[in-house]
Amino acid sequence: KAGVTQTPRYLIKTRGQQVTLSCSPISGHRSVSWYQQTPGQGLQFLFEYFSETQRNKGNFPGRFSGRQFSNSRSEMNVSTLELGDSALYLCASSLASGGAGNEQFFGPGTRLTVL
Amino acid sequence: SQQGEEDPQALSIQEGENATMNCSYKTSINNLQWYRQNSGRGLVHLILIRSNEREKHSGRLRVTLDTSKKSSSLLITASRAADTASYFCATPPGGSNYKLTFGKGTLLTVNP
């Protein structure tokens, strides 16, 4: 079975631009969660999608948004980028929700640098 | 805020030694999971322990859970240089069945 894939792997943007990151979950997995990882704040939950519905959202501004398609692929978008958005963005897929005791399978991440 | 807090923040040992990492959390949970992350890469699930379990083994890994103290420990026996990584505990915060909240991790260095 193919693992979780994320594209692109690396991205460099400038302040004020917007960016879209993509995540393809493991076949058959319907839950996709997104996390932001920075040295200062660690791993922070962004949002989770299940069957095209956002079920939970972390404490991030409205500039961070996401969606999930019928094939379970997910995208997240960050508008009006700020320097502080530089981070490793990780996507995780699972059969059902991670919080309910389901193992989450992580992708390799997208390293976003905002200049 | 962080639900889980790992201790110590960093640990350096020699190959062959055992490594113990601890995790404390704040609210009641239905499960606790441990993950490993190699330098700047994605996380790998190691083991899940449910709230009604006290101990679980997987290969060289042993996890314990004490719900009365709201704490868990991860023991890696006979460590290898390849075990060098950051280790995170993750829990669903109280009342949540959806998201997982991660601690800041323990950076384990195993010296050859």
XYZ file of N, CA and C in Angstrom:
681
model
N 0.843 -1.193 0.000
C 0.000 0.000 0.000
C 0.873 1.235 0.000
N 0.580 2.195 -0.853
C 1.356 3.422 -0.876
C 1.066 4.216 0.389
N 2.101 4.942 0.854
C 1.937 5.738 2.054
C 1.283 7.066 1.751
N 1.286 7.923 2.751
C 0.736 9.264 2.611
C 1.723 10.108 1.800
N 1.228 10.768 0.799
C 2.099 11.622 0.007
C 1.694 13.068 0.159
N 2.694 13.935 0.181
C 2.458 15.364 0.283
C 3.241 16.068 -0.812
N 2.598 17.034 -1.417
C 3.265 17.834 -2.434
C 2.935 19.303 -2.237
N 3.875 20.199 -2.526
C 5.263 19.876 -2.814
C 6.017 19.536 -1.527
N 7.239 19.088 -1.618
C 8.018 18.800 -0.426
C 8.653 20.057 0.154
N 9.018 20.964 -0.713
C 9.638 22.223 -0.286
C 9.000 23.366 -1.060
N 8.881 24.494 -0.369
C 8.220 25.645 -0.966
C 8.814 26.907 -0.361
N 9.117 27.868 -1.221
C 9.591 29.164 -0.751
C 8.644 30.228 -1.297
N 8.114 31.018 -0.380
C 7.174 32.074 -0.761
C 7.599 33.376 -0.092
N 7.004 34.463 -0.515
C 7.262 35.743 0.130
C 6.018 36.193 0.886
N 6.245 37.088 1.831
C 5.140 37.593 2.647
C 4.015 38.139 1.765
N 2.795 37.865 2.172
C 1.647 38.364 1.441
C 1.113 37.405 0.384
N 1.945 36.473 -0.041
C 1.478 35.506 -1.032
C 0.580 34.461 -0.361
N -0.014 33.620 -1.187
C -0.785 32.511 -0.654
C -0.189 31.193 -1.142
N -0.516 30.119 -0.462
C 0.060 28.835 -0.813
C -0.982 27.728 -0.621
N -0.898 26.720 -1.457
C -1.773 25.552 -1.342
C -0.913 24.305 -1.246
N -1.157 23.516 -0.228
C -0.437 22.266 -0.013
C -1.409 21.109 -0.221
N -0.881 20.006 -0.729
C -1.733 18.868 -1.045
C -1.323 17.627 -0.283
N -2.303 16.811 0.026
C -2.056 15.573 0.764
C -2.929 14.465 0.188
N -2.302 13.351 -0.155
C -3.049 12.171 -0.602
C -2.932 11.102 0.468
N -4.041 10.723 1.078
C -3.977 9.749 2.177
C -3.802 8.329 1.656
N -3.588 7.441 2.572
C -3.505 6.025 2.236
C -4.873 5.582 1.713
N -4.848 4.749 0.695
C -6.093 4.280 0.093
C -7.006 3.653 1.147
N -8.244 4.113 1.173
C -9.203 3.584 2.132
C -9.330 4.418 3.394
N -8.381 5.292 3.633
C -8.457 6.162 4.807
C -9.338 7.366 4.497
N -10.242 7.658 5.409
C -11.167 8.754 5.179
C -10.885 9.985 6.027
N -10.018 9.826 7.009
C -9.701 10.949 7.892
C -8.342 11.523 7.522
N -8.294 12.828 7.348
C -7.037 13.522 7.076
C -6.907 14.664 8.076
N -5.778 14.684 8.778
C -5.496 15.759 9.723
C -4.267 16.519 9.273
N -4.237 17.791 9.586
C -3.092 18.645 9.256
C -2.488 19.197 10.539
N -1.154 19.256 10.555
C -0.423 19.782 11.699
C 0.652 20.749 11.206
N 0.929 21.741 12.034
C 2.039 22.648 11.785
C 3.115 22.363 12.830
N 4.351 22.244 12.377
C 5.436 21.996 13.320
C 6.491 23.083 13.202
N 6.758 23.764 14.303
C 7.806 24.771 14.368
C 8.668 24.489 15.580
N 9.914 24.967 15.568
C 10.801 24.729 16.723
C 10.240 25.323 18.020
N 9.573 26.455 17.900
C 9.087 27.131 19.106
C 7.803 26.556 19.670
N 6.853 26.257 18.806
C 5.527 25.803 19.249
C 5.339 24.298 19.168
N 6.258 23.616 18.535
C 6.111 22.168 18.404
C 5.041 21.814 17.387
N 4.409 20.667 17.605
C 3.369 20.186 16.694
C 2.020 20.731 17.133
N 1.375 21.454 16.244
C 0.079 22.017 16.572
C -0.957 21.563 15.555
N -2.094 21.147 16.063
C -3.182 20.663 15.234
C -3.835 21.818 14.492
N -4.009 21.632 13.183
C -4.664 22.652 12.360
C -6.142 22.317 12.163
N -6.395 21.205 11.506
C -7.784 20.749 11.312
C -7.808 19.299 10.880
N -9.016 18.730 10.980
C -9.225 17.360 10.540
C -10.439 17.304 9.633
N -10.313 16.521 8.584
C -11.420 16.301 7.661
C -11.776 14.826 7.624
N -13.050 14.569 7.519
C -13.545 13.203 7.409
C -14.722 13.237 6.455
N -14.634 12.446 5.402
C -15.711 12.417 4.399
C -16.110 13.818 3.969
N -15.116 14.605 3.614
C -15.280 15.951 3.040
C -15.792 16.985 4.043
N -15.895 16.636 5.303
C -16.390 17.566 6.313
C -15.292 17.888 7.312
N -15.154 19.167 7.619
C -14.200 19.551 8.648
C -14.819 19.245 10.005
N -14.173 18.365 10.759
C -14.766 17.948 12.031
C -14.172 18.663 13.222
N -12.981 19.178 13.040
C -12.345 19.841 14.171
C -11.332 20.839 13.648
N -11.150 21.893 14.378
C -10.237 22.937 13.940
C -9.409 23.385 15.140
N -8.125 23.601 14.887
C -7.249 24.088 15.931
C -7.334 25.594 16.048
N -6.480 26.135 16.897
C -6.516 27.559 17.193
C -5.616 28.334 16.236
N -6.035 28.426 15.008
C -5.290 29.152 13.986
C -6.202 30.199 13.357
N -5.598 31.295 12.846
C -6.438 32.334 12.229
C -7.117 31.839 10.966
N -8.095 32.620 10.525
C -8.873 32.247 9.348
C -8.073 32.186 8.059
N -6.821 32.693 8.109
C -5.976 32.603 6.908
C -5.656 31.148 6.555
N -5.816 30.286 7.515
C -5.563 28.857 7.305
C -6.899 28.177 7.013
N -6.977 27.532 5.896
C -8.207 26.843 5.530
C -7.869 25.538 4.838
N -8.844 24.703 4.705
C -8.599 23.429 4.057
C -9.856 22.886 3.436
N -9.689 21.794 2.741
C -10.846 21.097 2.194
C -10.456 19.664 1.899
N -11.467 18.852 1.725
C -11.229 17.455 1.379
C -12.148 17.096 0.229
N -11.603 16.340 -0.688
C -12.354 15.948 -1.875
C -12.989 14.570 -1.685
N -13.823 14.202 -2.648
C -14.554 12.940 -2.519
C -13.627 11.724 -2.517
N -12.420 11.887 -3.077
C -11.468 10.763 -3.069
C -10.572 10.793 -1.835
N -10.931 11.626 -0.859
C -10.242 11.797 0.424
C -8.970 12.637 0.343
N -8.527 12.964 -0.843
C -7.379 13.880 -0.943
C -7.746 15.203 -0.292
N -6.739 15.833 0.305
C -7.011 17.075 1.028
C -6.026 18.155 0.608
N -6.467 19.364 0.685
C -5.604 20.511 0.459
C -5.747 21.462 1.630
N -4.656 22.142 1.940
C -4.765 23.250 2.875
C -4.205 24.499 2.209
N -4.784 25.603 2.546
C -4.423 26.868 1.944
C -4.075 27.866 3.047
N -3.022 28.616 2.812
C -2.677 29.700 3.726
C -2.620 30.972 2.889
N -3.411 31.929 3.245
C -3.433 33.194 2.497
C -2.643 34.247 3.258
N -2.251 35.275 2.550
C -1.517 36.401 3.132
C -0.422 35.906 4.083
N 0.522 35.201 3.520
C 1.568 34.567 4.320
C 2.336 35.562 5.173
N 2.683 35.099 6.368
C 3.510 35.863 7.288
C 4.787 35.071 7.559
N 5.812 35.782 8.031
C 7.083 35.120 8.313
C 6.901 33.950 9.282
N 6.008 34.129 10.227
C 5.764 33.104 11.246
C 5.090 31.857 10.726
N 4.680 31.884 9.469
C 4.054 30.693 8.896
C 5.093 29.699 8.402
N 6.351 30.099 8.429
C 7.429 29.178 8.046
C 7.414 27.993 8.995
N 7.284 26.809 8.434
C 7.120 25.623 9.271
C 7.145 24.378 8.405
N 7.144 23.237 9.087
C 6.921 21.959 8.422
C 5.442 21.637 8.596
N 4.742 21.444 7.483
C 3.321 21.133 7.538
C 3.152 19.638 7.269
N 2.567 18.979 8.230
C 2.424 17.533 8.174
C 0.969 17.143 8.001
N 0.761 16.169 7.172
C -0.562 15.620 6.946
C -0.567 14.196 7.483
N -1.664 13.796 8.080
C -1.769 12.440 8.610
C -3.106 11.846 8.202
N -3.087 10.586 7.831
C -4.350 9.937 7.484
C -4.605 8.763 8.419
N -5.866 8.470 8.601
C -6.242 7.319 9.415
C -7.609 6.828 8.953
N -7.923 5.606 9.370
C -9.209 5.038 8.981
C -10.346 5.881 9.535
N -10.225 6.225 10.789
C -11.189 7.114 11.431
C -10.358 8.154 12.166
N -10.892 8.782 13.158
C -10.165 9.892 13.762
C -9.042 9.417 14.670
N -7.945 10.170 14.671
C -6.808 9.816 15.502
C -7.120 9.887 16.970
N -7.934 10.849 17.343
C -8.238 11.029 18.751
C -9.012 9.887 19.349
N -9.721 9.169 18.502
C -10.537 8.068 19.012
C -9.750 6.776 19.108
N -8.441 6.875 18.957
C -7.624 5.683 19.132
C -7.233 5.027 17.841
N -7.212 5.796 16.785
C -6.783 5.241 15.507
C -5.383 5.722 15.177
N -4.547 4.795 14.774
C -3.182 5.128 14.404
C -3.189 6.103 13.242
N -2.393 7.125 13.356
C -2.267 8.089 12.272
C -0.990 7.831 11.490
N -1.115 7.860 10.183
C 0.019 7.658 9.302
C 0.396 9.015 8.711
N 1.630 9.413 8.958
C 2.058 10.737 8.549
C 2.777 10.714 7.208
N 2.589 11.794 6.469
C 3.371 12.016 5.272
C 4.718 12.627 5.633
N 5.588 12.836 4.650
C 6.925 13.374 4.907
C 6.919 14.866 5.218
N 5.802 15.531 4.928
C 5.709 16.946 5.234
C 6.068 17.846 4.069
N 5.589 19.075 4.155
C 5.972 20.137 3.224
C 6.686 21.201 4.043
N 7.919 21.484 3.649
C 8.701 22.512 4.348
C 8.424 23.841 3.657
N 7.726 24.742 4.354
C 7.385 26.056 3.805
C 8.289 27.107 4.428
N 8.926 27.870 3.580
C 9.755 28.985 4.032
C 9.152 30.268 3.486
N 8.883 31.217 4.375
C 8.320 32.503 3.976
C 9.395 33.567 4.157
N 9.723 34.243 3.056
C 10.778 35.268 3.104
C 10.191 36.673 3.129
N -3.024 24.938 24.291
C -1.946 24.575 25.207
C -1.613 23.100 25.013
N -0.404 22.710 25.455
C 0.020 21.340 25.284
C -0.787 20.431 26.216
N -1.188 19.288 25.712
C -1.847 18.310 26.558
C -0.797 17.410 27.186
N 0.168 16.982 26.359
C 1.208 16.107 26.859
C 2.523 16.852 26.979
N 3.276 16.501 28.004
C 4.594 17.090 28.189
C 5.581 15.966 28.392
N 6.598 15.898 27.534
C 7.590 14.840 27.659
C 8.742 15.294 28.549
N 9.348 14.319 29.161
C 10.473 14.581 30.054
C 11.430 13.392 29.952
N 12.737 13.571 29.773
C 13.403 14.873 29.639
C 13.222 15.462 28.235
N 13.655 16.679 28.036
C 13.594 17.286 26.708
C 14.641 16.675 25.797
N 15.772 16.267 26.394
C 16.837 15.653 25.615
C 17.499 14.562 26.445
N 17.933 13.523 25.750
C 18.537 12.372 26.422
C 19.637 11.824 25.531
N 20.825 11.653 26.092
C 21.950 11.122 25.316
C 22.477 9.877 26.016
N 22.540 8.765 25.289
C 22.987 7.501 25.875
C 23.924 6.779 24.907
N 24.533 5.703 25.390
C 25.399 4.878 24.554
C 24.595 3.710 23.994
N 25.012 3.250 22.844
C 24.375 2.066 22.238
C 24.351 0.927 23.238
N 23.246 0.215 23.258
C 23.126 -0.915 24.170
C 22.440 -0.568 25.478
N 22.444 0.710 25.825
C 21.774 1.131 27.057
C 20.266 1.241 26.821
N 19.547 1.322 27.928
C 18.104 1.537 27.840
C 17.792 3.023 27.916
N 16.730 3.433 27.256
C 16.292 4.826 27.286
C 14.862 4.883 27.797
N 14.621 5.755 28.746
C 13.271 5.933 29.292
C 12.830 7.376 29.123
N 11.648 7.538 28.537
C 11.067 8.863 28.357
C 9.704 8.886 29.028
N 9.365 10.009 29.600
C 8.115 10.126 30.323
C 7.206 11.172 29.684
N 5.915 10.969 29.884
C 4.919 11.887 29.348
C 3.868 12.123 30.412
N 3.563 13.372 30.666
C 2.465 13.689 31.574
C 1.401 14.444 30.797
N 0.154 14.220 31.156
C -0.933 14.885 30.459
C -1.910 15.457 31.474
N -2.843 16.279 30.986
C -3.633 17.064 31.931
C -5.051 16.557 32.148
N -5.696 16.084 31.073
C -7.097 15.703 31.216
C -7.264 14.205 31.028
N -8.442 13.705 31.322
C -8.681 12.278 31.136
C -8.589 11.943 29.649
N -8.174 10.735 29.373
C -7.969 10.320 27.983
C -8.559 8.941 27.751
N -8.796 8.601 26.487
C -9.210 7.241 26.175
C -8.064 6.426 25.591
N -7.012 7.146 25.152
C -5.847 6.436 24.663
C -4.651 7.382 24.640
N -3.477 6.823 24.573
C -2.257 7.610 24.475
C -1.377 6.921 23.433
N -0.775 7.712 22.577
C 0.035 7.146 21.503
C 1.448 7.725 21.559
N 2.398 6.928 21.151
C 3.785 7.379 21.045
C 4.191 7.360 19.572
N 4.895 8.423 19.170
C 5.373 8.552 17.797
C 6.860 8.877 17.816
N 7.524 8.539 16.733
C 8.937 8.866 16.547
C 9.075 9.728 15.296
N 9.997 10.677 15.363
C 10.273 11.521 14.209
C 11.772 11.612 14.011
N 12.222 11.168 12.851
C 13.618 11.353 12.485
C 13.759 12.749 11.902
N 14.880 13.364 12.207
C 15.186 14.740 11.871
C 14.383 15.376 10.732
N 13.391 16.184 11.088
C 12.655 16.966 10.108
C 11.792 16.170 9.159
N 11.480 14.942 9.495
C 10.645 14.122 8.602
C 9.287 13.869 9.233
N 8.487 13.061 8.581
C 7.170 12.728 9.116
C 7.273 11.850 10.343
N 6.179 11.783 11.082
C 6.152 10.981 12.294
C 5.768 9.538 11.984
N 6.294 8.648 12.782
C 5.984 7.227 12.649
C 5.336 6.747 13.935
N 4.181 6.111 13.796
C 3.466 5.595 14.963
C 4.228 4.419 15.558
N 4.420 4.450 16.878
C 5.130 3.368 17.555
C 4.172 2.431 18.273
N 3.332 2.992 19.099
C 2.503 2.144 19.945
C 1.328 2.950 20.496
N 0.208 2.296 20.679
C -0.973 2.917 21.257
C -1.363 2.130 22.500
N -1.674 2.839 23.554
C -2.130 2.176 24.776
C -3.453 2.803 25.184
N -4.424 1.971 25.496
C -5.753 2.471 25.841
C -5.833 2.708 27.343
N -6.810 3.477 27.738
C -6.896 3.900 29.139
C -7.123 2.733 30.103
N -7.621 1.612 29.594
C -7.837 0.465 30.478
C -6.653 -0.507 30.470
N -5.575 -0.113 29.813
C -4.366 -0.933 29.792
C -3.305 -0.282 30.668
N -2.462 -1.089 31.253
C -1.407 -0.553 32.129
C -0.028 -0.674 31.501
N 0.130 -1.657 30.611
C 1.438 -1.879 30.010
C 1.251 -2.527 28.650
N 2.166 -2.175 27.743
C 2.104 -2.759 26.420
C 3.520 -2.892 25.870
N 3.749 -3.965 25.123
C 5.077 -4.212 24.565
C 4.984 -4.305 23.050
N 6.059 -3.847 22.397
C 6.186 -4.029 20.958
C 7.671 -4.089 20.646
N 8.168 -5.299 20.410
C 9.603 -5.452 20.156
C 10.432 -4.958 21.323
N 11.310 -3.983 21.067
C 12.158 -3.429 22.138
C 11.474 -2.278 22.887
N 10.233 -2.019 22.569
C 9.509 -0.933 23.211
C 8.585 -1.460 24.302
N 8.569 -0.708 25.401
C 7.623 -1.023 26.480
C 7.003 0.288 26.919
N 5.680 0.331 26.915
C 4.955 1.531 27.318
C 4.112 1.209 28.544
N 4.136 2.115 29.497
C 3.256 1.978 30.658
C 2.349 3.189 30.727
N 1.213 3.003 31.365
C 0.248 4.083 31.518
C -0.295 4.045 32.937
N -0.219 5.173 33.607
C -0.781 5.306 34.960
C -1.817 6.426 34.910
N -3.060 6.073 34.777
C -4.114 7.083 34.627
C -4.336 7.857 35.926
N -3.998 7.269 37.064
C -4.179 7.991 38.333
C -3.180 9.138 38.446
N -2.013 8.952 37.846
C -0.989 10.002 37.863
C -0.968 10.779 36.555
N -1.828 10.394 35.629
C -1.859 11.039 34.315
C -0.456 11.055 33.711
N 0.142 9.892 33.630
C 1.490 9.814 33.082
C 1.700 8.504 32.345
N 2.671 8.543 31.430
C 3.037 7.367 30.651
C 4.551 7.369 30.495
N 5.118 6.203 30.293
C 6.548 6.130 30.014
C 6.795 5.217 28.829
N 7.830 5.559 28.084
C 8.269 4.754 26.949
C 9.686 4.285 27.248
N 9.882 2.995 27.248
C 11.203 2.408 27.470
C 11.669 1.760 26.179
N 12.858 2.139 25.749
C 13.492 1.483 24.606
C 14.667 0.689 25.158
N 14.644 -0.612 24.987
C 15.731 -1.438 25.519
C 16.794 -1.672 24.452
N 18.015 -1.910 24.929
C 19.141 -2.225 24.035
C 19.177 -1.266 22.851
N 19.295 0.011 23.138
C 19.177 1.039 22.098
C 20.254 0.897 21.024
N 19.916 1.401 19.853
C 20.811 1.375 18.692
C 20.954 2.795 18.170
N 22.002 3.043 17.415
C 22.207 4.372 16.839
C 21.008 4.792 15.989
N 20.362 3.821 15.356
C 19.197 4.114 14.510
C 17.985 4.571 15.311
N 18.027 4.426 16.625
C 16.926 4.910 17.461
C 17.011 6.414 17.696
N 18.096 7.031 17.276
C 18.252 8.476 17.419
C 17.113 9.187 16.687
N 16.331 9.944 17.436
C 15.139 10.582 16.884
C 14.468 11.381 18.000
N 13.420 12.088 17.639
C 12.563 12.731 18.645
C 11.357 11.846 18.883
N 10.962 11.747 20.133
C 9.841 10.891 20.506
C 8.741 11.756 21.128
N 7.521 11.556 20.642
C 6.389 12.362 21.079
C 5.289 11.467 21.642
N 4.666 11.960 22.717
C 3.433 11.319 23.135
C 2.283 12.166 22.607
N 1.175 11.522 22.326
C 0.021 12.222 21.774
C -1.242 11.707 22.431
N -2.099 12.612 22.790
C -3.350 12.240 23.438
C -4.490 13.070 22.863
N -5.699 12.512 22.890
C -6.847 13.343 22.568
C -7.208 14.145 23.807
N -7.257 15.460 23.728
C -7.592 16.242 24.918
C -8.987 15.913 25.411
N -9.223 16.132 26.663
C -10.454 15.742 27.318
C -11.697 16.053 26.508
N -12.503 15.051 26.276
C -13.756 15.257 25.570
C -13.643 15.191 24.064
N -12.424 15.124 23.555
C -12.265 15.102 22.099
C -12.087 13.682 21.595
N -12.803 13.335 20.570
C -12.577 12.044 19.918
C -11.927 12.232 18.563
N -11.553 13.457 18.266
C -11.057 13.733 16.928
C -9.573 14.017 16.880
N -9.155 15.102 17.468
C -7.768 15.487 17.256
C -6.850 14.851 18.285
N -5.584 14.820 17.923
C -4.533 14.401 18.836
C -3.706 15.628 19.180
N -3.336 15.748 20.439
C -2.457 16.827 20.861
C -1.110 16.231 21.226
N -0.063 16.780 20.666
C 1.294 16.277 20.857
C 2.059 17.122 21.861
N 2.945 16.468 22.599
C 3.889 17.189 23.444
C 5.023 17.724 22.587
N 5.990 18.367 23.226
C 7.109 18.950 22.489
C 8.215 17.947 22.221
N 8.110 16.785 22.799
C 9.010 15.705 22.433
C 10.268 15.586 23.259
N 10.842 14.402 23.210
C 12.151 14.125 23.800
C 13.107 13.797 22.670
N 14.210 14.524 22.606
C 15.226 14.247 21.589
C 16.191 13.216 22.150
N 16.170 12.027 21.579
C 17.042 10.941 22.021
C 18.229 10.821 21.074
N 19.423 10.844 21.627
C 20.641 10.630 20.849
C 21.301 9.369 21.366
N 21.506 8.409 20.483
C 22.183 7.169 20.856
C 23.553 7.182 20.195
N 24.567 7.237 21.005
C 25.945 7.320 20.509
C 26.519 5.932 20.260
N 27.155 5.740 19.084
C 27.705 4.425 18.770
C 28.905 4.085 19.643
